[in-house]
Structure formats: structure tokens, C-alpha cells
């Protein structure tokens, strides 16, 4: 097997040192490991600009969706209701979760190619029977970045509780959970934090977790129990801890600090994205998302008439580069991600190969 350049939205390329951090087998009930988990939780709170007096960071075994499911299922009571503001597949996934658990919900769907229209949202948020409002910060479907500050302001104005899926944005841009006043935020180890897949990260206000008592009907996904246990047992997990995943995440966070933190990573992503976007523009590819609405993590391109995407995909794959198909119903599109442990040289190579392909096959 050879190393690939992953232009996907997760899992992503990880550094050699992140992978090497997993070479140790640690006991999950051992002090050394548990101290590392606790220190990592504190570091992750720092990255979100919150203190452990007000907020808590809960690890949940599984991919990001496990975290979203745990929060929706464990927080919204059967007598309450969650409003989902959706502009993509991940908003729709929240609806699937609500359906699966019989969680009372209302979904408002908007264009997948644009930001959520902030000036149209208030009447929905203001509805009296709504307790929670859930939305996606960066909708990875088309690569759209929603206006988190403005949406949070509306949520506060109407005293609702917020659930933010920041899976593909946390780590790609600085988010101050305290000043934004976010109640729950979900991200995962394997997106912009550059860890390996296997654990979801759930940030929450202490009072938001406290409200969850007795609400969950699940055992392993039970948000309240996972939180309470993690707060009380100093780095132990209720069920088998993903020790290697946490070792990798610990190393990944260290490396994030070393490069200068989230702001530096943001700048780097912007640079990589621009390299590809400029080249694609020159080659005549159209991007359906405007630059104002574009998230710094992944870009959608229309598949031009002359191109057979599966041929392009296989051709790039032979050269060690994995592209990502589109997920927009009604559009022929594909996506190019720019997150993960990628260098400018990697992106130069991607750019060169795309140019070569276009030269060879464009009719
Ligand atoms: C990747 C992603 C998820 C989680 O997907 P998993 O496959 O469960 O890791 C959720 N929401 C968004 C916006 C994502 O980009």
C-alpha cells in the first residue's frame, strides 16, 4: 500500500509523528494514560477559549456522527422540540437522527449552495414550541460556511439552546465558544485537528449537560452519563477507551500548538485552497459556491461536459491522489478538500496532475 494525498473531508492525512504516537499500548485504568486524557481535555478547552469551570469537553468513542446523535438524543426531551436549520446533507442527517429516536423536530431547508439566509431565520427560531436550535457551521456538502455569529445572536435573542455541528470547521478557524455562547458543539478527532478517526468531541456548557439528566434512552451514546463519568473519573472512560486514538490526538494537538495554533492552520488552509481554486479557474472549472460563502476546507466544482469523473478519479488515484465525489442532488459535481496534513508541495503536485489530465483529455 502506498501513502495517498487525501483531498477528502475526512479521514485526512495525518503526520508521521501522529501515527507514531500510536505505537504504545497503554492501560486505560492507568494513571499515566488518564493524566494524559485529562490534560488533553484541558488543552482542547483552551483551544475553544473556554474554562473548565463553565464548559466541559466530553470524548465519545466513534466518528463525528456518534457525537451528533448523542447530543440530539441526550438533550432534546420528548416534550421539547429541536429546530434544524439545514443547508446540506449534514443537516439532513440530523433529521435522520431525530426520526430514528422519535425526537420532536422541525426542519427548515435552504439552498445547499449558499449560506443559511440569516435574515429569513428569525421567525422559525422565535417559535414558542422550539427549545433547541441545531445547525451546521461548515456544511461540508458543498463547502459552505454559515454565519455562526449572526445565527447565535438570533438564538440568544429568543433564549433557545444551541447545538452546533462544527465537525469540519473546528480547528480550521478560531472559534470562541464563550463569546459565541454556544451550548453544545460537536467536532471529531479526524478532521481539522489532524488526529486519526475514532473519537467524537462534544463541547458543552455545564448547565446544558445538567439539563440532560434522565433524557437519553441509550446506554453507550448516553450524553449525560458520559459527561458525568468523565467529570468524576479523571480520564477514565465508561467503556473501553480508544487509547491509540487519544494518543494520536494528543500528538496532533501538540503539533497544532507548534505551528502557531488554529490561526496559523487557518492561514495555511486558505493558501492551499487558493492554489487549487486559482488553477481550477484557469483550467475552466466552475465553482457553484461564491467566494463569500466558501468555507476554507473544501471546494465544489461542476463536472464539465467533456469529463467522465470516474475516469478522472481513477487517473488521479493512480498518481496517489484521492479526490471526492459530489453530494449535491441535481448537480454533477466533485469536491477538492484542502484540510489534513498537506504541504504546499503536495498541492503543487495536485495542481500539476490536474493540469496534465486536462491537457490530455479536454476536447
Ligand atoms: C464529517 C462530518 C460529519 C461526521 O461524519 P462522520 O462520518 O460521522 O465522521 C458531520 N458533520 C459534518 C459537517 C461533517 O463534515
Short mmCIF file of N, CA and C in Angstrom, two decimals, residues 39-126:
data_model
loop_
_atom_site.label_atom_id
_atom_site.label_comp_id
_atom_site.label_asym_id
_atom_site.label_seq_id
_atom_site.Cartn_x
_atom_site.Cartn_y
_atom_site.Cartn_z
N UNK A 39 -5.25 16.14 30.72
CA UNK A 39 -4.51 17.29 30.21
C UNK A 39 -4.99 17.65 28.81
N UNK A 40 -5.26 16.63 28.02
CA UNK A 40 -5.76 16.86 26.67
C UNK A 40 -7.13 17.54 26.69
N UNK A 41 -7.99 17.11 27.60
CA UNK A 41 -9.30 17.76 27.71
C UNK A 41 -9.13 19.25 28.02
N UNK A 42 -8.18 19.56 28.91
CA UNK A 42 -7.96 20.97 29.26
C UNK A 42 -7.41 21.76 28.08
N UNK A 43 -6.49 21.13 27.36
CA UNK A 43 -5.91 21.81 26.18
C UNK A 43 -6.99 22.09 25.15
N UNK A 44 -7.88 21.13 24.98
CA UNK A 44 -8.95 21.30 23.99
C UNK A 44 -9.93 22.39 24.42
N UNK A 45 -10.14 22.53 25.72
CA UNK A 45 -10.98 23.64 26.20
C UNK A 45 -10.28 24.96 25.91
N UNK A 46 -8.96 25.00 26.11
CA UNK A 46 -8.19 26.21 25.80
C UNK A 46 -8.34 26.58 24.33
N UNK A 47 -8.27 25.59 23.46
CA UNK A 47 -8.39 25.86 22.01
C UNK A 47 -9.74 26.50 21.67
N UNK A 48 -10.74 26.20 22.48
CA UNK A 48 -12.08 26.77 22.24
C UNK A 48 -12.33 28.02 23.08
N UNK A 49 -11.30 28.47 23.79
CA UNK A 49 -11.37 29.68 24.63
C UNK A 49 -12.40 29.57 25.74
N UNK A 50 -12.47 28.42 26.35
CA UNK A 50 -13.40 28.28 27.48
C UNK A 50 -12.67 27.65 28.67
N UNK A 51 -13.23 27.86 29.87
CA UNK A 51 -12.61 27.32 31.08
C UNK A 51 -13.39 26.11 31.55
N UNK A 52 -12.73 25.28 32.36
CA UNK A 52 -13.43 24.08 32.82
C UNK A 52 -14.43 24.38 33.93
N UNK A 53 -14.45 25.62 34.37
CA UNK A 53 -15.49 25.99 35.32
C UNK A 53 -16.84 26.11 34.62
N UNK A 54 -16.80 26.61 33.36
CA UNK A 54 -18.07 26.83 32.66
C UNK A 54 -18.42 25.76 31.64
N UNK A 55 -17.37 25.19 31.03
CA UNK A 55 -17.59 24.23 29.95
C UNK A 55 -16.94 22.89 30.26
N UNK A 56 -17.35 21.91 29.50
CA UNK A 56 -16.75 20.60 29.65
C UNK A 56 -16.51 20.03 28.26
N UNK A 57 -15.46 19.21 28.14
CA UNK A 57 -15.19 18.54 26.87
C UNK A 57 -15.35 17.06 27.11
N UNK A 58 -16.26 16.46 26.36
CA UNK A 58 -16.53 15.03 26.53
C UNK A 58 -16.05 14.29 25.29
N UNK A 59 -15.31 13.22 25.49
CA UNK A 59 -14.94 12.34 24.38
C UNK A 59 -16.00 11.25 24.28
N UNK A 60 -16.36 10.93 23.06
CA UNK A 60 -17.27 9.80 22.86
C UNK A 60 -16.70 8.92 21.76
N UNK A 61 -16.53 7.64 22.07
CA UNK A 61 -15.99 6.69 21.09
C UNK A 61 -16.87 6.70 19.84
N UNK A 62 -16.22 6.69 18.67
CA UNK A 62 -16.99 6.66 17.42
C UNK A 62 -16.62 7.81 16.51
N UNK A 63 -17.25 7.89 15.36
CA UNK A 63 -16.98 9.01 14.45
C UNK A 63 -17.84 10.21 14.85
N UNK A 64 -17.74 11.28 14.08
CA UNK A 64 -18.45 12.51 14.42
C UNK A 64 -19.95 12.35 14.58
N UNK A 65 -20.54 11.54 13.72
CA UNK A 65 -22.00 11.34 13.78
C UNK A 65 -22.44 10.78 15.13
N UNK A 66 -21.59 9.96 15.74
CA UNK A 66 -21.94 9.42 17.07
C UNK A 66 -22.12 10.58 18.05
N UNK A 67 -21.26 11.58 17.91
CA UNK A 67 -21.35 12.74 18.78
C UNK A 67 -22.63 13.53 18.55
N UNK A 68 -22.98 13.74 17.27
CA UNK A 68 -24.20 14.49 16.94
C UNK A 68 -25.42 13.72 17.45
N UNK A 69 -25.41 12.41 17.23
CA UNK A 69 -26.54 11.59 17.67
C UNK A 69 -26.67 11.62 19.20
N UNK A 70 -25.53 11.52 19.88
CA UNK A 70 -25.55 11.54 21.33
C UNK A 70 -26.12 12.85 21.86
N UNK A 71 -25.75 13.97 21.24
CA UNK A 71 -26.22 15.28 21.72
C UNK A 71 -27.72 15.44 21.43
N UNK A 72 -28.15 15.13 20.22
CA UNK A 72 -29.57 15.30 19.91
C UNK A 72 -30.42 14.37 20.78
N UNK A 73 -30.01 13.12 20.85
CA UNK A 73 -30.81 12.13 21.59
C UNK A 73 -30.78 12.40 23.08
N UNK A 74 -29.65 12.86 23.57
CA UNK A 74 -29.49 13.02 25.01
C UNK A 74 -29.89 14.37 25.56
N UNK A 75 -30.20 15.33 24.68
CA UNK A 75 -30.53 16.65 25.22
C UNK A 75 -31.98 17.06 24.97
N UNK A 76 -32.52 16.72 23.82
CA UNK A 76 -33.87 17.17 23.50
C UNK A 76 -34.89 16.22 24.14
N UNK A 77 -35.64 16.71 25.09
CA UNK A 77 -36.64 15.88 25.78
C UNK A 77 -37.83 15.60 24.89
N UNK A 78 -38.59 14.60 25.27
CA UNK A 78 -39.76 14.21 24.45
C UNK A 78 -40.85 15.30 24.46
N UNK A 79 -40.82 16.17 25.44
CA UNK A 79 -41.79 17.28 25.49
C UNK A 79 -41.20 18.55 24.88
N UNK A 80 -39.99 18.45 24.35
CA UNK A 80 -39.33 19.62 23.78
C UNK A 80 -39.27 19.47 22.26
N UNK A 81 -38.59 20.41 21.61
CA UNK A 81 -38.51 20.31 20.15
C UNK A 81 -37.24 20.99 19.66
N UNK A 82 -36.63 20.37 18.66
CA UNK A 82 -35.42 20.97 18.09
C UNK A 82 -35.72 21.47 16.68
N UNK A 83 -35.27 22.68 16.41
CA UNK A 83 -35.37 23.23 15.06
C UNK A 83 -34.04 22.97 14.36
N UNK A 84 -34.09 22.31 13.20
CA UNK A 84 -32.87 22.08 12.43
C UNK A 84 -32.86 23.06 11.26
N UNK A 85 -31.83 23.91 11.22
CA UNK A 85 -31.67 24.82 10.09
C UNK A 85 -30.70 24.14 9.15
N UNK A 86 -31.19 23.73 7.98
CA UNK A 86 -30.39 22.83 7.15
C UNK A 86 -30.04 23.46 5.81
N UNK A 87 -28.78 23.35 5.44
CA UNK A 87 -28.41 23.68 4.05
C UNK A 87 -27.43 22.65 3.49
N UNK A 88 -27.72 21.39 3.80
CA UNK A 88 -26.88 20.34 3.23
C UNK A 88 -27.16 18.98 3.83
N UNK A 89 -26.34 18.03 3.42
CA UNK A 89 -26.54 16.63 3.81
C UNK A 89 -26.40 16.41 5.31
N UNK A 90 -25.57 17.24 5.97
CA UNK A 90 -25.37 17.01 7.40
C UNK A 90 -26.54 17.54 8.23
N UNK A 91 -27.23 18.55 7.72
CA UNK A 91 -28.49 18.96 8.34
C UNK A 91 -29.53 17.86 8.17
N UNK A 92 -29.54 17.26 6.99
CA UNK A 92 -30.47 16.15 6.74
C UNK A 92 -30.15 14.95 7.62
N UNK A 93 -28.87 14.76 7.90
CA UNK A 93 -28.50 13.65 8.79
C UNK A 93 -29.05 13.88 10.19
N UNK A 94 -29.08 15.15 10.62
CA UNK A 94 -29.68 15.46 11.94
C UNK A 94 -31.15 15.06 11.94
N UNK A 95 -31.82 15.30 10.82
CA UNK A 95 -33.23 14.89 10.72
C UNK A 95 -33.35 13.37 10.84
N UNK A 96 -32.46 12.64 10.14
CA UNK A 96 -32.48 11.17 10.23
C UNK A 96 -32.33 10.71 11.68
N UNK A 97 -31.44 11.38 12.41
CA UNK A 97 -31.22 11.02 13.82
C UNK A 97 -32.51 11.24 14.62
N UNK A 98 -33.16 12.39 14.38
CA UNK A 98 -34.40 12.69 15.10
C UNK A 98 -35.46 11.64 14.80
N UNK A 99 -35.55 11.28 13.52
CA UNK A 99 -36.54 10.26 13.14
C UNK A 99 -36.24 8.93 13.83
N UNK A 100 -34.97 8.55 13.83
CA UNK A 100 -34.59 7.25 14.40
C UNK A 100 -34.95 7.14 15.87
N UNK A 101 -34.93 8.27 16.59
CA UNK A 101 -35.17 8.23 18.03
C UNK A 101 -36.52 8.80 18.44
N UNK A 102 -37.31 9.23 17.47
CA UNK A 102 -38.57 9.86 17.82
C UNK A 102 -38.38 11.17 18.56
N UNK A 103 -37.35 11.91 18.20
CA UNK A 103 -37.10 13.22 18.82
C UNK A 103 -38.00 14.25 18.12
N UNK A 104 -38.80 15.02 18.85
CA UNK A 104 -39.62 16.04 18.20
C UNK A 104 -38.73 17.08 17.49
N UNK A 105 -38.98 17.31 16.22
CA UNK A 105 -38.13 18.23 15.47
C UNK A 105 -38.92 18.94 14.38
N UNK A 106 -38.32 20.03 13.93
CA UNK A 106 -38.83 20.73 12.74
C UNK A 106 -37.59 21.04 11.91
N UNK A 107 -37.67 20.76 10.62
CA UNK A 107 -36.51 21.08 9.78
C UNK A 107 -36.89 22.17 8.79
N UNK A 108 -36.03 23.16 8.66
CA UNK A 108 -36.20 24.20 7.64
C UNK A 108 -35.02 24.08 6.69
N UNK A 109 -35.30 23.78 5.43
CA UNK A 109 -34.22 23.54 4.48
C UNK A 109 -34.04 24.71 3.54
N UNK A 110 -32.80 25.02 3.26
CA UNK A 110 -32.45 26.14 2.38
C UNK A 110 -31.45 25.65 1.34
N UNK A 111 -31.12 26.53 0.40
CA UNK A 111 -30.20 26.17 -0.68
C UNK A 111 -28.90 25.57 -0.15
N UNK A 112 -28.46 24.50 -0.81
CA UNK A 112 -27.22 23.85 -0.39
C UNK A 112 -25.99 24.58 -0.92
N UNK A 113 -26.20 25.53 -1.80
CA UNK A 113 -25.06 26.21 -2.43
C UNK A 113 -24.75 27.56 -1.78
N UNK A 114 -25.57 27.91 -0.77
CA UNK A 114 -25.40 29.22 -0.13
C UNK A 114 -25.39 29.09 1.37
N UNK A 115 -24.91 30.18 2.01
CA UNK A 115 -25.02 30.27 3.46
C UNK A 115 -26.49 30.24 3.86
N UNK A 116 -26.76 29.85 5.09
CA UNK A 116 -28.12 29.98 5.61
C UNK A 116 -28.49 31.46 5.54
N UNK A 117 -29.69 31.78 5.04
CA UNK A 117 -30.08 33.19 4.92
C UNK A 117 -30.48 33.78 6.27
N UNK A 118 -29.53 34.45 6.92
CA UNK A 118 -29.73 34.93 8.29
C UNK A 118 -30.99 35.77 8.44
N UNK A 119 -31.26 36.60 7.43
CA UNK A 119 -32.44 37.49 7.57
C UNK A 119 -33.79 36.78 7.39
N UNK A 120 -33.77 35.48 7.08
CA UNK A 120 -35.04 34.73 6.99
C UNK A 120 -35.25 33.79 8.18
N UNK A 121 -34.27 33.73 9.07
CA UNK A 121 -34.32 32.66 10.08
C UNK A 121 -35.14 32.99 11.32
N UNK A 122 -35.24 34.28 11.64
CA UNK A 122 -35.81 34.65 12.95
C UNK A 122 -37.22 34.09 13.21
N UNK A 123 -38.14 34.18 12.24
CA UNK A 123 -39.48 33.65 12.53
C UNK A 123 -39.48 32.17 12.93
N UNK A 124 -38.58 31.40 12.37
CA UNK A 124 -38.51 29.97 12.74
C UNK A 124 -37.95 29.80 14.14
N UNK A 125 -36.87 30.56 14.41
CA UNK A 125 -36.21 30.43 15.70
C UNK A 125 -37.12 30.94 16.82
N UNK A 126 -37.90 31.97 16.52
CA UNK A 126 -38.73 32.61 17.54
C UNK A 126 -39.92 31.74 17.99
#
